[in-house]
mmCIF file of C-alpha atoms in Angstrom:
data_model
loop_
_atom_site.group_PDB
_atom_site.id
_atom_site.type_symbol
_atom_site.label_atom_id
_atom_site.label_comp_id
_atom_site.label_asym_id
_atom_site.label_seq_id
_atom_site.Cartn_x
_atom_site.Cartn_y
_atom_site.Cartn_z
ATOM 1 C CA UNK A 5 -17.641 3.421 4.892
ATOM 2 C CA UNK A 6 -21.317 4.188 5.027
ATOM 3 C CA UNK A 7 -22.399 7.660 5.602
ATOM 4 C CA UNK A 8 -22.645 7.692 9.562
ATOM 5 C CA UNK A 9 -19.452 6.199 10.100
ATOM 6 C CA UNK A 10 -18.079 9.130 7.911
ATOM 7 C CA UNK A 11 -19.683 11.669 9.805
ATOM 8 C CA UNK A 12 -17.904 9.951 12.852
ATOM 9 C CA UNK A 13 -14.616 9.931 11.482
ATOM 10 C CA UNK A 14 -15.158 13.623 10.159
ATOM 11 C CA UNK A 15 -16.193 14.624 14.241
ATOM 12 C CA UNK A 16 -13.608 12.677 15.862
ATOM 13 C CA UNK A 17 -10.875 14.386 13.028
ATOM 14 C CA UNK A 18 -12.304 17.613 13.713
ATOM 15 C CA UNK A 19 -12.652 16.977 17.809
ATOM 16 C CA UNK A 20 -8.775 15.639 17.825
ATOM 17 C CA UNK A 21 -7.572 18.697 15.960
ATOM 18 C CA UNK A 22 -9.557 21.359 18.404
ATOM 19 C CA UNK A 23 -8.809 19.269 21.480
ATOM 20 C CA UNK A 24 -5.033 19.050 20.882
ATOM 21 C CA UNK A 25 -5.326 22.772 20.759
ATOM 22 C CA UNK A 26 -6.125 22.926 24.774
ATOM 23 C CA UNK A 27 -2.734 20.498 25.667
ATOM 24 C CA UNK A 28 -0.208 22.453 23.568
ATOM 25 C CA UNK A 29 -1.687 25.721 24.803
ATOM 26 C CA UNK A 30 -1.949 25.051 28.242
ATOM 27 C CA UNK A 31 1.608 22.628 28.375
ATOM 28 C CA UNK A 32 3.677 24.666 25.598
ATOM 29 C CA UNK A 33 2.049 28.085 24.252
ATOM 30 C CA UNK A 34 1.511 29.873 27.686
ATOM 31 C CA UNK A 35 4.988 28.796 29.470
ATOM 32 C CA UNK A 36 6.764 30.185 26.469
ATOM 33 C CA UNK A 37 4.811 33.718 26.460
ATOM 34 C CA UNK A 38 5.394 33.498 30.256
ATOM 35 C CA UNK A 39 9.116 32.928 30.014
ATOM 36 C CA UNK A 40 10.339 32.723 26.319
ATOM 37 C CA UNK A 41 12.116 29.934 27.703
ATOM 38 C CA UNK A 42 14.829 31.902 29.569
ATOM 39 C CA UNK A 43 16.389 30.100 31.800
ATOM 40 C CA UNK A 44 17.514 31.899 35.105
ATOM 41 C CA UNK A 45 21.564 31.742 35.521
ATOM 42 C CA UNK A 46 22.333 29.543 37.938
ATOM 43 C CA UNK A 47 19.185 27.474 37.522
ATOM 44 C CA UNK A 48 18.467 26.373 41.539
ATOM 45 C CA UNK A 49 18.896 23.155 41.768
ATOM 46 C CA UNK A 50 21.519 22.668 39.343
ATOM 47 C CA UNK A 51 21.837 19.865 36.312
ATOM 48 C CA UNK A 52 19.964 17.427 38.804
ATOM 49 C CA UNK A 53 16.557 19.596 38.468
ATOM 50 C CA UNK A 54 17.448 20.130 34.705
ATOM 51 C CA UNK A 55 17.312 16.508 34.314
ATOM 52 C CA UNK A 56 14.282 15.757 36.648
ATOM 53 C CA UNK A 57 12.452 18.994 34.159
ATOM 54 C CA UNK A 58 13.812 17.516 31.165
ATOM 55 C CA UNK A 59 12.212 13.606 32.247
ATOM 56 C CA UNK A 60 8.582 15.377 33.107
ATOM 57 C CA UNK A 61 8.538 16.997 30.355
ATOM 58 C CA UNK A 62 9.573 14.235 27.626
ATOM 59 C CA UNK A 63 7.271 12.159 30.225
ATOM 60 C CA UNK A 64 4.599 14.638 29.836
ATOM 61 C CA UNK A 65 4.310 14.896 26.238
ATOM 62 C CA UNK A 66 4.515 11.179 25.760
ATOM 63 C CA UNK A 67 1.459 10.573 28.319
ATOM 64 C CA UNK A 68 -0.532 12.890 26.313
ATOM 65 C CA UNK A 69 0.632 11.198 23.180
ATOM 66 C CA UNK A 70 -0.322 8.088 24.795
ATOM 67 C CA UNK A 71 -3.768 9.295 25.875
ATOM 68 C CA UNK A 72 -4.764 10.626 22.604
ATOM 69 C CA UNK A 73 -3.946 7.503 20.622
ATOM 70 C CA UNK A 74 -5.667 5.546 23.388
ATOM 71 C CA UNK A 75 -8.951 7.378 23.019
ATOM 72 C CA UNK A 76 -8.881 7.092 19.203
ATOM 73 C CA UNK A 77 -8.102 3.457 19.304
ATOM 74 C CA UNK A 78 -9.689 1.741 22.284
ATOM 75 C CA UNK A 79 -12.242 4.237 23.380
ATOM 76 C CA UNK A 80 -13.201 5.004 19.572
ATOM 77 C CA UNK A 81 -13.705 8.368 19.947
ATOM 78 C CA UNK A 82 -11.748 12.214 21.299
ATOM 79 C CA UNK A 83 -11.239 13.483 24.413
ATOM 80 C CA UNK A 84 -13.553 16.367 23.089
ATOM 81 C CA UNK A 85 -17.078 16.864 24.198
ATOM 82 C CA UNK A 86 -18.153 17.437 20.728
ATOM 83 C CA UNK A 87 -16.950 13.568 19.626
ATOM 84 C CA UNK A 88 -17.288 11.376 22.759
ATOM 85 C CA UNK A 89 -15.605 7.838 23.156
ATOM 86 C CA UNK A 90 -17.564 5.121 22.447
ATOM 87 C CA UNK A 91 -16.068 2.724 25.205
ATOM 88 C CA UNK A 92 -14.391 3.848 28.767
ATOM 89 C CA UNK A 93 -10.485 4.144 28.381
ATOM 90 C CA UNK A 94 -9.321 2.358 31.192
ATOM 91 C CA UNK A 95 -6.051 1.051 29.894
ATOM 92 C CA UNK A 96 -2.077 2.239 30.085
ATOM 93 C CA UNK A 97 -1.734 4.689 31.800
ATOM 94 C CA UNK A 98 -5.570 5.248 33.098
ATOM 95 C CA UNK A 99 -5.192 1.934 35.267
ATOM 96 C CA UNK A 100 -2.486 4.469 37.115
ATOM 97 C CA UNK A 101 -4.564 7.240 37.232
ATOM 98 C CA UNK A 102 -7.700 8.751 36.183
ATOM 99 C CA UNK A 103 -6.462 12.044 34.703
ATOM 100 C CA UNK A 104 -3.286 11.351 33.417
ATOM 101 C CA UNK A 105 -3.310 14.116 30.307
ATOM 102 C CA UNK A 106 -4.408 16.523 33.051
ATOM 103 C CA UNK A 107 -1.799 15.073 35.553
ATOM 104 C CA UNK A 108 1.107 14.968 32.186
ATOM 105 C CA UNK A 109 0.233 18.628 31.175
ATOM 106 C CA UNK A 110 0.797 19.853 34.993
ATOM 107 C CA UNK A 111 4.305 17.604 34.568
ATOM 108 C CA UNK A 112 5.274 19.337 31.219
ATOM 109 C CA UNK A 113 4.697 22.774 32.670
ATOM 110 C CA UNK A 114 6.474 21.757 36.337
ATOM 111 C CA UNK A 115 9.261 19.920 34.049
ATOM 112 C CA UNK A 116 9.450 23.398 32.087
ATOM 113 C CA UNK A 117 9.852 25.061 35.369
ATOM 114 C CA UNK A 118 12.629 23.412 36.698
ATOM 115 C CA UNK A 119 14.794 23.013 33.370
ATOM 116 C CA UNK A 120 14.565 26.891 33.090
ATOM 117 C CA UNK A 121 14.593 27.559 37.201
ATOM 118 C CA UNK A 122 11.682 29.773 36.688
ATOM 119 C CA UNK A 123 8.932 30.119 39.799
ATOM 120 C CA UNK A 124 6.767 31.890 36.967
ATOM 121 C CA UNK A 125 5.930 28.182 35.615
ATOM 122 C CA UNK A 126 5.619 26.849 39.324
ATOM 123 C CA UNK A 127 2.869 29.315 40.056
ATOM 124 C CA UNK A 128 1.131 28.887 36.756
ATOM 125 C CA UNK A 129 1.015 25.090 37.317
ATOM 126 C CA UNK A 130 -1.025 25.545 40.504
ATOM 127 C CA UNK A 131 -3.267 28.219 39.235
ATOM 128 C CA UNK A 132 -3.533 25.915 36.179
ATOM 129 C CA UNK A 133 -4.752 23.052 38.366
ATOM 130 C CA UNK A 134 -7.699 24.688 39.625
ATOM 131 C CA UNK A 135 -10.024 25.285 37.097
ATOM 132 C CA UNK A 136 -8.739 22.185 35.556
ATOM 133 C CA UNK A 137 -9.822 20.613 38.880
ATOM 134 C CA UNK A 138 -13.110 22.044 38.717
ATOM 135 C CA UNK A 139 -13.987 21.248 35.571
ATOM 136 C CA UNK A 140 -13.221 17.759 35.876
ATOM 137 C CA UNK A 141 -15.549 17.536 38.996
ATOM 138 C CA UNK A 142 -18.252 20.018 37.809
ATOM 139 C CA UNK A 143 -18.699 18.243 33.953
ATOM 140 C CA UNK A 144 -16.276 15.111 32.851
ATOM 141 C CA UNK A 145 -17.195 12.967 36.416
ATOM 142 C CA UNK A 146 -21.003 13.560 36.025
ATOM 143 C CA UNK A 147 -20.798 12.929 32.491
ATOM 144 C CA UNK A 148 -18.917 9.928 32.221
ATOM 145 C CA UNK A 149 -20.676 8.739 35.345
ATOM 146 C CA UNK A 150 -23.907 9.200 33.345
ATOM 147 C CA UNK A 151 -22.382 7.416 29.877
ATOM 148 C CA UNK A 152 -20.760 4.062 31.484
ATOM 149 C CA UNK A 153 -22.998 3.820 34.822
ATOM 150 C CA UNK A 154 -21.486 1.206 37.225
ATOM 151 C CA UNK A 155 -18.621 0.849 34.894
ATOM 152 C CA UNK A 156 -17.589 3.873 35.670
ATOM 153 C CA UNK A 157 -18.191 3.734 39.207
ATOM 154 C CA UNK A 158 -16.440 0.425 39.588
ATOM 155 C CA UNK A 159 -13.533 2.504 37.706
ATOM 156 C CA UNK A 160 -13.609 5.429 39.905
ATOM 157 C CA UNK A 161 -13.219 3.417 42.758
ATOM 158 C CA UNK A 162 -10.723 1.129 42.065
ATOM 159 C CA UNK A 163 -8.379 4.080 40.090
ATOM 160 C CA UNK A 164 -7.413 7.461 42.073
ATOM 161 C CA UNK A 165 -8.073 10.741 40.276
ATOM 162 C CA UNK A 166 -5.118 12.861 40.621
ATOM 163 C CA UNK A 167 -2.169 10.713 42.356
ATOM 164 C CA UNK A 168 -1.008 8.046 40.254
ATOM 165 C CA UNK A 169 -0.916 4.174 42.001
ATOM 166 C CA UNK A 170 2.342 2.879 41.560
ATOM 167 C CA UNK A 171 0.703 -0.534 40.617
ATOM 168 C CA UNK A 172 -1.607 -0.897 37.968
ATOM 169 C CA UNK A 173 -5.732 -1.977 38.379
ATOM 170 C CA UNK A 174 -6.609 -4.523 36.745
ATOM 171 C CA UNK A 175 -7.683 -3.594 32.898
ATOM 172 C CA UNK A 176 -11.567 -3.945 33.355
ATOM 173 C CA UNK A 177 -13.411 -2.000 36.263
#
């Protein structure tokens, strides 16, 4: 490996590690300090919203999974500013939706809520959403808009942002 692809393997290492930070944080760290993962006694709902929590979560996790090996692979690159993909990711689960580790953390953390019956996690969820809302308008839509050009546009338009389609797009904008 010549010396600039090891200085992109060394960013992208280093961009994966600090990135995966913001997921487990957001989706694991801050619902345990909120709740220590009490559950209230009777949870509402009963084993039915255990098992719809318990499927959003293991969904969840495996989306973000999904997303991370997806950028590393396809889109040759982190979903950290500081080590860019290379190529749009518009595969899996991005022909559903254009967020989906945004959309899969907000899962985990609703999941979370209603395995342990906790409004706590409900309320974090939506305050969550907000600044994760505004960051994706404010800086990743200008920026990727300015990266891929009509690609992206083509993309955007064929692949909502926040509500998954149940049918895929097609692969390629």
């Amino acid at each position: 490996m010549d010396a600039c692809g090891a200085e992109d393997t060394r960013r992208a290492m280093i961009g994966t590690a600090l990135f995966a930070v913001a997921p487990l944080t957001a989706g694991v760290g801050i619902p345990w300090a909120l709740t220590r993962w009490r559950s209230r006694s009777p949870v509402p709902g009963g084993l039915p919203a255990r098992v719809a929590g318990g499927a959003l979560m293991v969904a969840g996790a495996a989306a973000v999974a999904d997303s991370f090996r997806r950028f590393a692979v396809e889109g040759l690159g982190t979903p950290a500013p500081v080590a860019p993909t290379r190529h749009l990711v518009v595969t899996g689960m991005y022909r559903h939706v254009r967020n989906p580790m945004y959309v899969a953390i907000l899962a985990m953390v609703t999941g979370q809520g209603l395995v342990l019956g906790r409004r706590t996690l409900f309320v974090y969820a939506a305050v969550l959403a907000v600044p994760v809302v505004v960051f994706v308008k404010l800086y990743e839509e200008p920026t990727l808009a300015r990266t891929y050009g009509g690609q992206y546009q083509a993309y955007r338009r064929t692949v909502p942002g926040w509500w998954p389609r149940l049918t895929p797009a097609r692969s390629g904008p």
